[in-house]
């Protein structure tokens, strides 16, 4: 039985490790170019009012500079356009150097003296993604920083009236939170660019302050959307390389009718087309260049500051971040070249396809296509060049195409019938495990072919798309341009680009950041091909990538089901003590904690009942909280309304997630037992040998003293500190029991058969136990050993149950330690609601043993509590992980009472 459980949970842990490996490493290599500082970067601190400095001693405001520019701005006499960079979770204010250095180099090459003053905020590298108590404090300091920045420009005739914010990670969320402040004027910030910021929901909600902060920001931007319509916000995600903030969370939760809010992934940004991890999105040269170019185009030439025109801002952002730059920004039909300007440079094209290579001298050449004879027969006109990928036109704005940019390149154009060059391929089922293959062969007769991937619209789907190309021999000196494969997602800007040579074999990852919101579109695979070539496209499901996608979107459910397994193990241990008077082995009860039929089935029934209006009314009357679901995967970022979740696919995966959580609990408890044994060996020489089950217990006076001291410490410093200290006291009790069990075992030198029976925990009825004679010393010693082992198994189970809450409150403890030089008290403290009860329970459980439990009248009721608590854990904690502490601590209260009554 033990071997079967170990094999099963070993296989489950292997699947979990495979998914984690795919999530953390299964992406393309980093193709971002590094940004370099040509001169030594300097950060000049900006003096803040004394009131602000005293109120926020851990924070600071700095101006970035290099070389001569840093010397010129030493006195903070500034004349540029202000830009403020906001670091994110554990981020440094020095991360602004990439943006500041590129902007400075760009300004040196510009005429007219246009430049930017890049400021940066020091948030003391706080862990605001895990501890939300500092988010509101950061928002207030940001407001004060903006006012301090604008005061630096009062000497100018036309000082700036607003500051542009660039926020990384949680810094972008803080930037949007400015508008929730009652005294904040919306005119102070009219443009926000966020990088890998989780706007939809926090990645992990480990305390209530984080969710309250998100709720306030969401309500402000949704309820007052009309007032904030003129505020332009651009949110950029990193793609699959960013495993810390998945790109589905960067979607701005606002109305789709608001034209001033944009959300996209870095892989879809023109002239960027790369995926970035959570940190490289700050210094990725391709993305930084796009941002800086947009900043310069946003400058009003009259005021030399950022424009306030929302239409102009959106036009610039669309040009640099969305549409391909076919025409330079500001270029119109009026200033384009006509046939009358250079009649000798124009050539009329009467064929269906054009291929032209520029000569070495780079002479300009213009081509004229007749539209009237082609409109009915062909639906699109498409061009591409060797250094620029151009979109196809359905209705041509003009009848001319001219050579662009580079001194030497190749351009190809053709007329197309889009329907005849579009194929539909159904993707394999997600449960095919790569055994089923969907393929299609494209005999290229043109430059662009479209493959519609049918039934590919959910985030848990993942495919390996292989494209093999081979071409016939070309006559003459015809040069094949590189092929470009684009996976286009119509409902969200998350396109991916792959460039390969011809012939070649390329592999594309077919995955989604967002699920399809309706049935109106399909994922498209656009093949920018070479004529007279053959392309074989093969699709098969990738199990590792499917597991990676499941963990990317449903990862927070794993600790939830780990807690459920530990709760069911605790209930099984108490039931075993109630029936036999003995404690079961820890691995046995944890292995039995996997009971999806008892946990998931009631959750399904509850979700079904909540689809009925009468049950919703009863639920509302009882003032019960809303059911938790994972953050939505739709691109609009809206939460499901009412009590019924909008997306059911996480519930379909609940059994797999339960297995993953149970595997973590099983092997985590095994690791805990191993650590206890090793620590007991290290500490054994420091203690006298003991043969009593009371080893490591506390006297009532000592219990009271520890309870009072730890309560005072938790109230005056940090609640997590006192809980951690109480856990160590209980851990000391477990170590003493382990040392006592080893001492008794060595002294008795039991026979192998008796050792085997003791390890297996053979059931001995209470009547037999009472009739057994224990008068001789040997029998008394055997009974003592069994009693110590029972107590050890009980406390090991309790230690495993107590470890998970300790991990959930660890971020607040770390935050308190890192800010000790500024304040000795953590405020606000997420542990304050359960600090005192948990300490009291810990102190009572230290003296608990199986004899007290089996004689308690409360044990039958206590053994029934873990199951409803496990159901409540699955129902109410996926979005509120901090609630796991409440549900894990709930059965410990009656268990502690069992030791008294």
PDB file of N, CA and C in Angstrom, residues 84-153:
ATOM      1  N   UNK A  84       8.272  60.093 -15.412  1.00  0.00           N
ATOM      2  CA  UNK A  84       8.516  59.489 -14.106  1.00  0.00           C
ATOM      3  C   UNK A  84       8.403  57.977 -14.221  1.00  0.00           C
ATOM      4  N   UNK A  85       9.477  57.278 -13.835  1.00  0.00           N
ATOM      5  CA  UNK A  85       9.504  55.818 -13.855  1.00  0.00           C
ATOM      6  C   UNK A  85       9.157  55.268 -12.476  1.00  0.00           C
ATOM      7  N   UNK A  86       8.294  54.243 -12.452  1.00  0.00           N
ATOM      8  CA  UNK A  86       7.857  53.628 -11.197  1.00  0.00           C
ATOM      9  C   UNK A  86       8.280  52.158 -11.185  1.00  0.00           C
ATOM     10  N   UNK A  87       9.158  51.758 -10.272  1.00  0.00           N
ATOM     11  CA  UNK A  87       9.545  50.341 -10.193  1.00  0.00           C
ATOM     12  C   UNK A  87       8.409  49.506  -9.617  1.00  0.00           C
ATOM     13  N   UNK A  88       8.504  48.217  -9.807  1.00  0.00           N
ATOM     14  CA  UNK A  88       7.456  47.312  -9.348  1.00  0.00           C
ATOM     15  C   UNK A  88       7.841  46.552  -8.108  1.00  0.00           C
ATOM     16  N   UNK A  89       7.361  45.317  -8.020  1.00  0.00           N
ATOM     17  CA  UNK A  89       7.604  44.475  -6.857  1.00  0.00           C
ATOM     18  C   UNK A  89       9.089  44.195  -6.701  1.00  0.00           C
ATOM     19  N   UNK A  90       9.653  44.588  -5.569  1.00  0.00           N
ATOM     20  CA  UNK A  90      11.085  44.427  -5.281  1.00  0.00           C
ATOM     21  C   UNK A  90      11.956  45.088  -6.331  1.00  0.00           C
ATOM     22  N   UNK A  91      11.416  46.095  -7.035  1.00  0.00           N
ATOM     23  CA  UNK A  91      12.147  46.765  -8.097  1.00  0.00           C
ATOM     24  C   UNK A  91      12.982  47.924  -7.576  1.00  0.00           C
ATOM     25  N   UNK A  92      14.079  48.193  -8.274  1.00  0.00           N
ATOM     26  CA  UNK A  92      14.983  49.272  -7.896  1.00  0.00           C
ATOM     27  C   UNK A  92      14.700  50.513  -8.727  1.00  0.00           C
ATOM     28  N   UNK A  93      14.881  51.674  -8.125  1.00  0.00           N
ATOM     29  CA  UNK A  93      14.711  52.926  -8.855  1.00  0.00           C
ATOM     30  C   UNK A  93      15.767  53.073  -9.952  1.00  0.00           C
ATOM     31  N   UNK A  94      16.864  52.313  -9.853  1.00  0.00           N
ATOM     32  CA  UNK A  94      17.917  52.394 -10.856  1.00  0.00           C
ATOM     33  C   UNK A  94      17.536  51.721 -12.170  1.00  0.00           C
ATOM     34  N   UNK A  95      16.402  51.032 -12.196  1.00  0.00           N
ATOM     35  CA  UNK A  95      15.937  50.427 -13.439  1.00  0.00           C
ATOM     36  C   UNK A  95      15.546  51.476 -14.474  1.00  0.00           C
ATOM     37  N   UNK A  96      15.452  52.734 -14.078  1.00  0.00           N
ATOM     38  CA  UNK A  96      15.106  53.801 -15.016  1.00  0.00           C
ATOM     39  C   UNK A  96      16.245  54.140 -15.954  1.00  0.00           C
ATOM     40  N   UNK A  97      17.431  53.572 -15.741  1.00  0.00           N
ATOM     41  CA  UNK A  97      18.582  53.971 -16.547  1.00  0.00           C
ATOM     42  C   UNK A  97      18.425  53.603 -18.019  1.00  0.00           C
ATOM     43  N   UNK A  98      17.741  52.517 -18.342  1.00  0.00           N
ATOM     44  CA  UNK A  98      17.568  52.147 -19.746  1.00  0.00           C
ATOM     45  C   UNK A  98      16.736  53.184 -20.473  1.00  0.00           C
ATOM     46  N   UNK A  99      15.603  53.534 -19.909  1.00  0.00           N
ATOM     47  CA  UNK A  99      14.744  54.544 -20.524  1.00  0.00           C
ATOM     48  C   UNK A  99      15.439  55.893 -20.550  1.00  0.00           C
ATOM     49  N   UNK A 100      16.084  56.273 -19.461  1.00  0.00           N
ATOM     50  CA  UNK A 100      16.741  57.573 -19.403  1.00  0.00           C
ATOM     51  C   UNK A 100      17.912  57.682 -20.352  1.00  0.00           C
ATOM     52  N   UNK A 101      18.724  56.640 -20.469  1.00  0.00           N
ATOM     53  CA  UNK A 101      19.894  56.699 -21.331  1.00  0.00           C
ATOM     54  C   UNK A 101      19.508  56.748 -22.806  1.00  0.00           C
ATOM     55  N   UNK A 102      18.550  55.918 -23.224  1.00  0.00           N
ATOM     56  CA  UNK A 102      18.111  55.926 -24.624  1.00  0.00           C
ATOM     57  C   UNK A 102      17.466  57.256 -24.970  1.00  0.00           C
ATOM     58  N   UNK A 103      16.673  57.815 -24.071  1.00  0.00           N
ATOM     59  CA  UNK A 103      16.059  59.119 -24.327  1.00  0.00           C
ATOM     60  C   UNK A 103      17.116  60.213 -24.443  1.00  0.00           C
ATOM     61  N   UNK A 104      18.158  60.123 -23.629  1.00  0.00           N
ATOM     62  CA  UNK A 104      19.225  61.117 -23.686  1.00  0.00           C
ATOM     63  C   UNK A 104      20.006  61.015 -24.992  1.00  0.00           C
ATOM     64  N   UNK A 105      20.340  59.796 -25.416  1.00  0.00           N
ATOM     65  CA  UNK A 105      21.060  59.622 -26.682  1.00  0.00           C
ATOM     66  C   UNK A 105      20.196  60.074 -27.861  1.00  0.00           C
ATOM     67  N   UNK A 106      18.915  59.786 -27.799  1.00  0.00           N
ATOM     68  CA  UNK A 106      18.017  60.196 -28.875  1.00  0.00           C
ATOM     69  C   UNK A 106      17.910  61.715 -28.936  1.00  0.00           C
ATOM     70  N   UNK A 107      17.878  62.360 -27.786  1.00  0.00           N
ATOM     71  CA  UNK A 107      17.761  63.826 -27.762  1.00  0.00           C
ATOM     72  C   UNK A 107      19.005  64.487 -28.342  1.00  0.00           C
ATOM     73  N   UNK A 108      20.158  63.878 -28.161  1.00  0.00           N
ATOM     74  CA  UNK A 108      21.394  64.466 -28.692  1.00  0.00           C
ATOM     75  C   UNK A 108      21.411  64.482 -30.217  1.00  0.00           C
ATOM     76  N   UNK A 109      20.687  63.545 -30.832  1.00  0.00           N
ATOM     77  CA  UNK A 109      20.643  63.492 -32.294  1.00  0.00           C
ATOM     78  C   UNK A 109      19.484  64.288 -32.877  1.00  0.00           C
ATOM     79  N   UNK A 110      18.648  64.859 -32.019  1.00  0.00           N
ATOM     80  CA  UNK A 110      17.488  65.634 -32.484  1.00  0.00           C
ATOM     81  C   UNK A 110      17.846  67.106 -32.574  1.00  0.00           C
ATOM     82  N   UNK A 111      17.203  67.773 -33.516  1.00  0.00           N
ATOM     83  CA  UNK A 111      17.367  69.213 -33.639  1.00  0.00           C
ATOM     84  C   UNK A 111      16.314  69.924 -32.809  1.00  0.00           C
ATOM     85  N   UNK A 112      16.615  71.134 -32.387  1.00  0.00           N
ATOM     86  CA  UNK A 112      15.654  71.931 -31.635  1.00  0.00           C
ATOM     87  C   UNK A 112      15.788  71.841 -30.141  1.00  0.00           C
ATOM     88  N   UNK A 113      16.673  70.977 -29.647  1.00  0.00           N
ATOM     89  CA  UNK A 113      16.890  70.918 -28.208  1.00  0.00           C
ATOM     90  C   UNK A 113      15.810  70.206 -27.426  1.00  0.00           C
ATOM     91  N   UNK A 114      14.963  69.434 -28.083  1.00  0.00           N
ATOM     92  CA  UNK A 114      13.934  68.684 -27.363  1.00  0.00           C
ATOM     93  C   UNK A 114      14.592  67.574 -26.548  1.00  0.00           C
ATOM     94  N   UNK A 115      14.189  67.435 -25.301  1.00  0.00           N
ATOM     95  CA  UNK A 115      14.723  66.365 -24.467  1.00  0.00           C
ATOM     96  C   UNK A 115      13.752  66.101 -23.328  1.00  0.00           C
ATOM     97  N   UNK A 116      14.052  65.040 -22.580  1.00  0.00           N
ATOM     98  CA  UNK A 116      13.202  64.629 -21.466  1.00  0.00           C
ATOM     99  C   UNK A 116      14.008  64.651 -20.173  1.00  0.00           C
ATOM    100  N   UNK A 117      13.308  64.919 -19.091  1.00  0.00           N
ATOM    101  CA  UNK A 117      13.865  64.769 -17.747  1.00  0.00           C
ATOM    102  C   UNK A 117      13.243  63.520 -17.142  1.00  0.00           C
ATOM    103  N   UNK A 118      14.048  62.481 -17.020  1.00  0.00           N
ATOM    104  CA  UNK A 118      13.552  61.190 -16.532  1.00  0.00           C
ATOM    105  C   UNK A 118      13.772  61.116 -15.027  1.00  0.00           C
ATOM    106  N   UNK A 119      12.679  61.066 -14.300  1.00  0.00           N
ATOM    107  CA  UNK A 119      12.709  60.914 -12.841  1.00  0.00           C
ATOM    108  C   UNK A 119      12.406  59.460 -12.497  1.00  0.00           C
ATOM    109  N   UNK A 120      12.770  59.065 -11.302  1.00  0.00           N
ATOM    110  CA  UNK A 120      12.491  57.712 -10.835  1.00  0.00           C
ATOM    111  C   UNK A 120      12.218  57.735  -9.342  1.00  0.00           C
ATOM    112  N   UNK A 121      11.366  56.843  -8.903  1.00  0.00           N
ATOM    113  CA  UNK A 121      10.944  56.775  -7.502  1.00  0.00           C
ATOM    114  C   UNK A 121      11.582  55.564  -6.837  1.00  0.00           C
ATOM    115  N   UNK A 122      12.082  55.767  -5.647  1.00  0.00           N
ATOM    116  CA  UNK A 122      12.624  54.679  -4.839  1.00  0.00           C
ATOM    117  C   UNK A 122      11.555  54.231  -3.856  1.00  0.00           C
ATOM    118  N   UNK A 123      11.011  53.046  -4.078  1.00  0.00           N
ATOM    119  CA  UNK A 123       9.995  52.472  -3.190  1.00  0.00           C
ATOM    120  C   UNK A 123      10.605  51.465  -2.214  1.00  0.00           C
ATOM    121  N   UNK A 124      11.916  51.546  -2.002  1.00  0.00           N
ATOM    122  CA  UNK A 124      12.608  50.707  -1.027  1.00  0.00           C
ATOM    123  C   UNK A 124      12.511  49.224  -1.382  1.00  0.00           C
ATOM    124  N   UNK A 125      12.292  48.930  -2.663  1.00  0.00           N
ATOM    125  CA  UNK A 125      12.249  47.556  -3.157  1.00  0.00           C
ATOM    126  C   UNK A 125      11.276  46.697  -2.348  1.00  0.00           C
ATOM    127  N   UNK A 126      10.118  47.249  -2.066  1.00  0.00           N
ATOM    128  CA  UNK A 126       9.126  46.540  -1.250  1.00  0.00           C
ATOM    129  C   UNK A 126       8.436  45.452  -2.063  1.00  0.00           C
ATOM    130  N   UNK A 127       8.040  44.394  -1.356  1.00  0.00           N
ATOM    131  CA  UNK A 127       7.383  43.239  -1.988  1.00  0.00           C
ATOM    132  C   UNK A 127       5.883  43.486  -2.081  1.00  0.00           C
ATOM    133  N   UNK A 128       5.500  44.486  -2.852  1.00  0.00           N
ATOM    134  CA  UNK A 128       4.087  44.883  -2.888  1.00  0.00           C
ATOM    135  C   UNK A 128       3.225  43.901  -3.659  1.00  0.00           C
ATOM    136  N   UNK A 129       3.810  42.997  -4.441  1.00  0.00           N
ATOM    137  CA  UNK A 129       3.002  41.983  -5.117  1.00  0.00           C
ATOM    138  C   UNK A 129       2.573  40.881  -4.158  1.00  0.00           C
ATOM    139  N   UNK A 130       3.241  40.768  -3.005  1.00  0.00           N
ATOM    140  CA  UNK A 130       2.927  39.748  -2.014  1.00  0.00           C
ATOM    141  C   UNK A 130       2.379  40.339  -0.729  1.00  0.00           C
ATOM    142  N   UNK A 131       2.735  41.580  -0.430  1.00  0.00           N
ATOM    143  CA  UNK A 131       2.220  42.274   0.744  1.00  0.00           C
ATOM    144  C   UNK A 131       1.612  43.596   0.278  1.00  0.00           C
ATOM    145  N   UNK A 132       0.293  43.700   0.366  1.00  0.00           N
ATOM    146  CA  UNK A 132      -0.399  44.864  -0.166  1.00  0.00           C
ATOM    147  C   UNK A 132      -0.548  46.018   0.794  1.00  0.00           C
ATOM    148  N   UNK A 133       0.001  45.914   1.992  1.00  0.00           N
ATOM    149  CA  UNK A 133      -0.161  46.979   2.964  1.00  0.00           C
ATOM    150  C   UNK A 133       0.551  48.264   2.594  1.00  0.00           C
ATOM    151  N   UNK A 134       1.525  48.205   1.670  1.00  0.00           N
ATOM    152  CA  UNK A 134       2.292  49.393   1.289  1.00  0.00           C
ATOM    153  C   UNK A 134       1.783  50.060   0.011  1.00  0.00           C
ATOM    154  N   UNK A 135       0.827  49.454  -0.663  1.00  0.00           N
ATOM    155  CA  UNK A 135       0.396  49.985  -1.955  1.00  0.00           C
ATOM    156  C   UNK A 135      -0.232  51.368  -1.829  1.00  0.00           C
ATOM    157  N   UNK A 136      -1.092  51.554  -0.853  1.00  0.00           N
ATOM    158  CA  UNK A 136      -1.716  52.859  -0.676  1.00  0.00           C
ATOM    159  C   UNK A 136      -0.686  53.898  -0.263  1.00  0.00           C
ATOM    160  N   UNK A 137       0.287  53.516   0.550  1.00  0.00           N
ATOM    161  CA  UNK A 137       1.360  54.428   0.946  1.00  0.00           C
ATOM    162  C   UNK A 137       2.189  54.844  -0.272  1.00  0.00           C
ATOM    163  N   UNK A 138       2.488  53.895  -1.148  1.00  0.00           N
ATOM    164  CA  UNK A 138       3.214  54.225  -2.368  1.00  0.00           C
ATOM    165  C   UNK A 138       2.413  55.170  -3.261  1.00  0.00           C
ATOM    166  N   UNK A 139       1.114  54.976  -3.313  1.00  0.00           N
ATOM    167  CA  UNK A 139       0.270  55.839  -4.150  1.00  0.00           C
ATOM    168  C   UNK A 139       0.290  57.269  -3.643  1.00  0.00           C
ATOM    169  N   UNK A 140       0.191  57.466  -2.344  1.00  0.00           N
ATOM    170  CA  UNK A 140       0.240  58.824  -1.782  1.00  0.00           C
ATOM    171  C   UNK A 140       1.609  59.461  -2.031  1.00  0.00           C
ATOM    172  N   UNK A 141       2.668  58.677  -1.880  1.00  0.00           N
ATOM    173  CA  UNK A 141       3.991  59.245  -2.135  1.00  0.00           C
ATOM    174  C   UNK A 141       4.156  59.608  -3.608  1.00  0.00           C
ATOM    175  N   UNK A 142       3.596  58.816  -4.496  1.00  0.00           N
ATOM    176  CA  UNK A 142       3.660  59.136  -5.917  1.00  0.00           C
ATOM    177  C   UNK A 142       2.965  60.463  -6.200  1.00  0.00           C
ATOM    178  N   UNK A 143       1.847  60.691  -5.552  1.00  0.00           N
ATOM    179  CA  UNK A 143       1.147  61.969  -5.721  1.00  0.00           C
ATOM    180  C   UNK A 143       2.028  63.133  -5.271  1.00  0.00           C
ATOM    181  N   UNK A 144       2.675  62.985  -4.140  1.00  0.00           N
ATOM    182  CA  UNK A 144       3.563  64.043  -3.659  1.00  0.00           C
ATOM    183  C   UNK A 144       4.762  64.226  -4.592  1.00  0.00           C
ATOM    184  N   UNK A 145       5.254  63.135  -5.168  1.00  0.00           N
ATOM    185  CA  UNK A 145       6.394  63.225  -6.084  1.00  0.00           C
ATOM    186  C   UNK A 145       6.018  63.983  -7.350  1.00  0.00           C
ATOM    187  N   UNK A 146       4.829  63.753  -7.870  1.00  0.00           N
ATOM    188  CA  UNK A 146       4.389  64.448  -9.074  1.00  0.00           C
ATOM    189  C   UNK A 146       4.294  65.950  -8.814  1.00  0.00           C
ATOM    190  N   UNK A 147       3.753  66.319  -7.675  1.00  0.00           N
ATOM    191  CA  UNK A 147       3.670  67.748  -7.351  1.00  0.00           C
ATOM    192  C   UNK A 147       5.064  68.352  -7.174  1.00  0.00           C
ATOM    193  N   UNK A 148       5.982  67.588  -6.587  1.00  0.00           N
ATOM    194  CA  UNK A 148       7.349  68.088  -6.422  1.00  0.00           C
ATOM    195  C   UNK A 148       8.046  68.244  -7.767  1.00  0.00           C
ATOM    196  N   UNK A 149       7.802  67.346  -8.698  1.00  0.00           N
ATOM    197  CA  UNK A 149       8.412  67.444 -10.033  1.00  0.00           C
ATOM    198  C   UNK A 149       7.909  68.684 -10.754  1.00  0.00           C
ATOM    199  N   UNK A 150       6.626  68.923 -10.728  1.00  0.00           N
ATOM    200  CA  UNK A 150       6.064  70.069 -11.450  1.00  0.00           C
ATOM    201  C   UNK A 150       6.534  71.397 -10.847  1.00  0.00           C
ATOM    202  N   UNK A 151       6.852  71.391  -9.541  1.00  0.00           N
ATOM    203  CA  UNK A 151       7.353  72.621  -8.924  1.00  0.00           C
ATOM    204  C   UNK A 151       8.735  72.994  -9.452  1.00  0.00           C
ATOM    205  N   UNK A 152       9.477  72.001  -9.982  1.00  0.00           N
ATOM    206  CA  UNK A 152      10.811  72.282 -10.509  1.00  0.00           C
ATOM    207  C   UNK A 152      10.775  73.090 -11.807  1.00  0.00           C
ATOM    208  N   UNK A 153       9.605  73.219 -12.437  1.00  0.00           N
ATOM    209  CA  UNK A 153       9.502  73.904 -13.730  1.00  0.00           C
ATOM    210  C   UNK A 153       8.790  75.249 -13.621  1.00  0.00           C
TER     211      UNK A 153
END
